[in-house]
XYZ file of C-alpha atoms in Angstrom:
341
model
C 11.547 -16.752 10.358
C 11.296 -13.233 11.198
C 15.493 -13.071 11.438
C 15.838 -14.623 7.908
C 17.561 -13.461 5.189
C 14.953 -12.158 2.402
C 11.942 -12.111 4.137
C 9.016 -12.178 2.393
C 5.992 -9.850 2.633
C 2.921 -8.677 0.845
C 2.594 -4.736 -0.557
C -0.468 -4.482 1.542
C -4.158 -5.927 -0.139
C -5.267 -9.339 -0.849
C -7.988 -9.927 -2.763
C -11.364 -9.661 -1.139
C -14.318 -12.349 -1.183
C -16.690 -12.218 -4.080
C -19.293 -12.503 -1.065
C -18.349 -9.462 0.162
C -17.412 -6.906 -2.352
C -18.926 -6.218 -6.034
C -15.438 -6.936 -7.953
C -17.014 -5.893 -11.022
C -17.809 -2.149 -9.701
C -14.636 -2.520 -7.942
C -12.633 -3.181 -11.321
C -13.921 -0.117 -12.801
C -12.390 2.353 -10.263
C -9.920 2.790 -7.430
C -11.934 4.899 -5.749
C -10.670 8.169 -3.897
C -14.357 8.749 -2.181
C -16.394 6.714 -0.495
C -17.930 4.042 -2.772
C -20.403 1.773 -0.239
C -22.412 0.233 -2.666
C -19.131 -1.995 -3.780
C -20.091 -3.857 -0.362
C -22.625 -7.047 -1.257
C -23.528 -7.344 2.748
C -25.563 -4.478 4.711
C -24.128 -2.153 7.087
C -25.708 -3.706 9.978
C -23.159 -7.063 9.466
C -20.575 -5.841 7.687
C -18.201 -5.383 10.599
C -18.388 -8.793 11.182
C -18.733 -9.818 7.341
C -15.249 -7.914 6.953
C -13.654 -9.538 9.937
C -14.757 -12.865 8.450
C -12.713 -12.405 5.402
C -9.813 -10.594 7.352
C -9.691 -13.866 8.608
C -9.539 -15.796 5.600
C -6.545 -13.091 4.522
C -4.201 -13.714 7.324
C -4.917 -17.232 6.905
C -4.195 -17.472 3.387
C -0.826 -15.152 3.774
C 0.614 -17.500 6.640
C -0.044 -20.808 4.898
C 1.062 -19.198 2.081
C 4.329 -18.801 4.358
C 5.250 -15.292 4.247
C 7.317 -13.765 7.128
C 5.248 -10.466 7.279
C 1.900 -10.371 7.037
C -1.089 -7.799 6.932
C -4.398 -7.457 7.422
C -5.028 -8.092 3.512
C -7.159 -4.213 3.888
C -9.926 -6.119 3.494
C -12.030 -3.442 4.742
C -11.018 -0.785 1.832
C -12.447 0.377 -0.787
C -9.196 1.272 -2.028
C -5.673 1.632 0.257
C -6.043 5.680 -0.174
C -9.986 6.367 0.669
C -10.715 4.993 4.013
C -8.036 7.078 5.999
C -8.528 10.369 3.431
C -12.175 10.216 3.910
C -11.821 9.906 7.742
C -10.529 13.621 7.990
C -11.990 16.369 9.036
C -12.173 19.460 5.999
C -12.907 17.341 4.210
C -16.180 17.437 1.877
C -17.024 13.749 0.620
C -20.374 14.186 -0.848
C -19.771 17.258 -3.086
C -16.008 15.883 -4.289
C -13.890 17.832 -6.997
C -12.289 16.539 -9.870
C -8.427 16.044 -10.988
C -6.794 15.121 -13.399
C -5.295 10.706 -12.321
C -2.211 9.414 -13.219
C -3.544 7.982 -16.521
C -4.592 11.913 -17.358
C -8.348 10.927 -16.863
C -10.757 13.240 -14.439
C -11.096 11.221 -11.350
C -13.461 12.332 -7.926
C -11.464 13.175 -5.411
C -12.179 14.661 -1.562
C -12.537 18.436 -2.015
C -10.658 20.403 0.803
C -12.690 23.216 2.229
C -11.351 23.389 5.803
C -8.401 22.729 8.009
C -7.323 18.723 8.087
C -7.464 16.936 10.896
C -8.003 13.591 12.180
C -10.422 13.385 13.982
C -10.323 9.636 15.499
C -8.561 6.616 14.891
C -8.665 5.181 11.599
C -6.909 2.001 11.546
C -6.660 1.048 15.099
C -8.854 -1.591 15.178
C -7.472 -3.415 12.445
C -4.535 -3.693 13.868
C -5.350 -4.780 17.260
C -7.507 -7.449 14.996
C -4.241 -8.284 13.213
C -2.351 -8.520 16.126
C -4.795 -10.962 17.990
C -5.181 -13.127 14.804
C -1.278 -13.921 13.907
C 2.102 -14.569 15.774
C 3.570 -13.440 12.543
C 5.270 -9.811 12.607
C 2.703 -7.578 11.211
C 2.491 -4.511 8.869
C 0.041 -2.037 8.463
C -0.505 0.747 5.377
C -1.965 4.369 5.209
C -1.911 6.220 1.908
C 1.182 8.904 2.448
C 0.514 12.668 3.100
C 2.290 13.390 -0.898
C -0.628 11.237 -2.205
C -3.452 12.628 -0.417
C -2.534 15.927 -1.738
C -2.177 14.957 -5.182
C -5.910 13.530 -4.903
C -7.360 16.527 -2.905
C -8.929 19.597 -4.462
C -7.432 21.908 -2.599
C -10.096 24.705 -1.791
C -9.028 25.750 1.503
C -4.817 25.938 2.225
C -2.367 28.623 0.259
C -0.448 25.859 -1.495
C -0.102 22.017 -1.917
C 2.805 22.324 0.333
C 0.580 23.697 3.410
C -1.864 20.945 2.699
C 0.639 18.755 2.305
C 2.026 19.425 5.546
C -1.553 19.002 7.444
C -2.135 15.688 5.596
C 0.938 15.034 7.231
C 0.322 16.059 10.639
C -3.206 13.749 10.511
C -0.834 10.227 9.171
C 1.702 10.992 12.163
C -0.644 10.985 14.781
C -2.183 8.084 13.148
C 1.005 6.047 12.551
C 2.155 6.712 16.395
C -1.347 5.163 17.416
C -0.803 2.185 15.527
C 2.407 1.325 16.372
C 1.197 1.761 20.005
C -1.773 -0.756 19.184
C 0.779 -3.425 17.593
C 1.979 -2.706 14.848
C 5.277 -3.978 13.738
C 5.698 -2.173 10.631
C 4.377 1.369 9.252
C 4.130 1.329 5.443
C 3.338 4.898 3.886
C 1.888 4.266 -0.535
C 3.363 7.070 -1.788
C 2.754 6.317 -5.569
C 2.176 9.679 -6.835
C 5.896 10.452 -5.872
C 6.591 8.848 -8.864
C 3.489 10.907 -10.892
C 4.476 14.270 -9.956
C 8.657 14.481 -9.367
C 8.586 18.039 -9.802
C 6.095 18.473 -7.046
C 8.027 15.482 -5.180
C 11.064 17.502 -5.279
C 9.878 20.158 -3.754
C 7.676 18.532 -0.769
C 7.837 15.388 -0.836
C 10.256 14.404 1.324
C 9.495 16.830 3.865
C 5.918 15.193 3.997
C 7.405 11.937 4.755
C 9.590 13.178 7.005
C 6.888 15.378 8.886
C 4.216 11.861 8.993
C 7.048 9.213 10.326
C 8.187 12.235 13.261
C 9.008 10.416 16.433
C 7.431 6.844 14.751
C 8.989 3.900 16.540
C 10.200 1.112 14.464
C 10.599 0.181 10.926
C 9.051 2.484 8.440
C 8.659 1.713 4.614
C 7.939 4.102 1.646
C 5.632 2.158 -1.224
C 6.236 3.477 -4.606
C 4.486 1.968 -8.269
C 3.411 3.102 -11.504
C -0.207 2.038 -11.003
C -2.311 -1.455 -10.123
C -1.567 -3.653 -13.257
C -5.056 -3.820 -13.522
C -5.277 -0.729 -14.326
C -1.757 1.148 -15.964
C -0.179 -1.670 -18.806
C 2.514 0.006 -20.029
C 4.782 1.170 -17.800
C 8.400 2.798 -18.003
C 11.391 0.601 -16.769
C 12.712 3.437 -14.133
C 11.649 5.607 -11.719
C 11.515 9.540 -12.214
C 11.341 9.984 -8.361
C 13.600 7.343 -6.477
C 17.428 8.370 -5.394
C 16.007 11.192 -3.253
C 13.631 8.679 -1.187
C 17.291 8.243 0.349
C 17.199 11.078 1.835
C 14.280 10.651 3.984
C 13.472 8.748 7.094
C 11.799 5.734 6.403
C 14.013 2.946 6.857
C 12.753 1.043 3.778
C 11.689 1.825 0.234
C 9.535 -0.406 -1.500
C 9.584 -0.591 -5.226
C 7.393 -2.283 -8.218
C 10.134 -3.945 -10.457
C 8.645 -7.439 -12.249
C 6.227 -6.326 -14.739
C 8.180 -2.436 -15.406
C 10.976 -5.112 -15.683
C 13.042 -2.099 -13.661
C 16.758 -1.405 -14.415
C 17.581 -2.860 -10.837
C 20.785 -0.874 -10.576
C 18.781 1.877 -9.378
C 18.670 -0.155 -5.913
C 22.287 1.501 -5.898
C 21.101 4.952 -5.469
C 19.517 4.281 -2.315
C 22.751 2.921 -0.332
C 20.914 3.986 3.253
C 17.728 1.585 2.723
C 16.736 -1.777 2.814
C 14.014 -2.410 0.069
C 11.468 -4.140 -0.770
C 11.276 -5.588 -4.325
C 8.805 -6.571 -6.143
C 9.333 -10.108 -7.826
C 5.681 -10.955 -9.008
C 3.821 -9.594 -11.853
C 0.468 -8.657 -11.201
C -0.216 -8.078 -14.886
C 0.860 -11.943 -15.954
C -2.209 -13.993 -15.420
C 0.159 -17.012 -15.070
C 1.922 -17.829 -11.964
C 5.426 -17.488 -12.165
C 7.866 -20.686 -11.088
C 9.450 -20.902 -8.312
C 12.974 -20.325 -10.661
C 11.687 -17.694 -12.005
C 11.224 -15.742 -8.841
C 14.620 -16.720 -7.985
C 16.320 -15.322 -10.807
C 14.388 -11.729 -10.068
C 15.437 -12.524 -6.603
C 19.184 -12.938 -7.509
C 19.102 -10.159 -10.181
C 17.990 -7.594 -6.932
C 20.905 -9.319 -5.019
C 23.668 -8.481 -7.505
C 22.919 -4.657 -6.130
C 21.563 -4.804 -3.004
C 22.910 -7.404 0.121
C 20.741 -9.897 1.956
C 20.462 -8.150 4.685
C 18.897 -5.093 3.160
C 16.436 -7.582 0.666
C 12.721 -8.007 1.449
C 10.644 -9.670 -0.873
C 7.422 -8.843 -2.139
C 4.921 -8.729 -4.884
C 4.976 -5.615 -7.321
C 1.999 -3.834 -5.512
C -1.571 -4.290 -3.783
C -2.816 -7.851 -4.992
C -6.816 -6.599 -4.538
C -7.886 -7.011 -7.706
C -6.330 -10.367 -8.620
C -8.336 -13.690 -8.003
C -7.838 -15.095 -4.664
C -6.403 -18.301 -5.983
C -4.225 -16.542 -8.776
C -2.664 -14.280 -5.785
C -2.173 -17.182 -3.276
C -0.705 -19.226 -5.937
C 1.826 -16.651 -6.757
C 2.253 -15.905 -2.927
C 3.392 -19.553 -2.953
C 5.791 -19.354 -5.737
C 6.998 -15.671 -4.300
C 7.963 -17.837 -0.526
C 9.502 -21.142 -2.130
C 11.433 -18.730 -4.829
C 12.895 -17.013 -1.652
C 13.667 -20.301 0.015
C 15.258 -21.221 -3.183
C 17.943 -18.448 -2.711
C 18.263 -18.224 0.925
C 19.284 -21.063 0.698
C 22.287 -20.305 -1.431
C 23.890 -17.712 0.426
């Protein structure tokens, strides 16, 4: 399957074991610092408690039968904190405060020296990954735009400097993981979208600066906000057409529950994307048809060839058997219109 036409892929999370996470802490923040006591199983076995349910991810995601699989980031707290927390300058236990997307005060890492990483992050998921699937495989860090929107910035001249050194720390990341296995580098970038002004004027220079030299295909992830958490949300992007500008090779894009103007697939003639066609906000699971239509309504501006198929974003903080289900109906939608062309 991995030549098809309108592969089919996940965003990045799956929805983690009750067993091993506190869902109810975990629905009442997406946290940007550490929060360890979300984790129901001791430090001493958590490793292995984490690789367990990796496990059970991949597993799901392949019977599920999507083309692309990832490691479900079972062992996040959230897709941003585990890499932005892993940084040197970085002060986790006396955090600062800034304003979220939803205009609330949210902790954040407060920057009070140079950033750098320090170690591998995410190596040894992917090397897990790898050994646990003959699928192609994708892997996510939070993108270097993002990390600076969440950062109190204590230490560089401007968010463009830190920016740049957030940057520096995803590149050298990214190049490890692609050396470790991984097929595909996915950057979250959802703050783009948040802060277009800002975007404008560094955003795509970030991006540019973290995928450097990065073999392979690259994707840029861009929502308005887990479903769980942001309802209403507009129908078009305020940051998008200039993503076409960059190097990543793919743009991936929330579009079933915004209900997004699709022509704006248009704007980015240079990219394949990645739509979404499942709404994480609808606790029912949409038909195969329906998934076909969104399918089909993406395909009358985009090709095949450039199509990839995904939910709207992360699927974390869904039910496992709500987010499987609609895996299923995401895959046999797909088939539906493959089928077709």
């Amino acid at each position: 399957m991995a030549d098809a036409l309108l592969q089919t892929t996940v965003v990045g999370s799956y929805p983690q074991p009750d067993w091993l996470v506190n869902r109810q802490m975990l629905s009442k923040v997406v946290p940007r610092t550490r929060l360890r006591e979300i984790w129901r199983v001791s430090e001493p076995f958590l490793e292995q408690a984490q690789d367990d349910a990796t496990r059970l991810a991949i597993r799901d995601m392949e019977v599920a039968g999507l083309d692309i699989v990832s490691d479900g980031e079972i062992r996040r707290e959230s897709y941003f904190n585990r890499f932005a927390t892993a940084l040197s300058g970085i002060d986790v236990d006396e955090p600062g405060v800034v304003l979220g997307r939803t205009s609330k005060p949210t902790l954040v890492p407060r920057v009070t020296g140079p950033i750098r990483r320090l170690h591998p992050v995410e190596v040894r998921d992917v090397e897990f990954l790898r050994r646990h699937t003959a699928l192609p495989i994708k892997i996510t860090l939070p993108g270097p735009f993002t990390m600076t929107q969440l950062a109190k910035n204590e230490f560089y001249s401007d968010d463009g400097a830190l920016a740049r050194a957030y940057a520096d720390a995803v590149n050298q990341e990214a190049r490890d993981l692609k050396a470790a296995g991984a097929d595909y580098i996915q950057l979250d970038e959802p703050y783009l979208q948040a802060h277009p002004e800002k975007a404008r004027a560094y955003g795509v220079e970030a991006i540019d600066r973290a995928l450097a030299g990065v073999p392979g295909p690259t994707i840029i992830h861009m929502c308005f906000g887990y479903a769980y958490v942001v309802h209403d949300k507009p129908s078009g992007y305020s940051f998008l057409p200039e993503l076409d500008k960059c190097c990543a090779a793919q743009v991936s894009l929330e579009a079933a529950q915004p209900h997004l103007d699709l022509a704006i697939l248009e704007a980015l003639p240079s990219k394949s994307m990645m739509v979404g066609v499942i709404d994480l906000g609808d606790p029912a699971v949409e038909t195969a048809d329906t998934v076909a239509g969104r399918i089909s309504a993406a395909l009358a501006h985009v090709v095949p060839e450039r199509l990839v198929v995904a939910p709207d974003c992360g699927m974390k903080y869904l039910k496992r058997d709500l987010a499987f289900a609609k895996l299923r109906a995401m895959v046999e939608g797909a088939r539906r219109v493959r089928a077709t062309l």
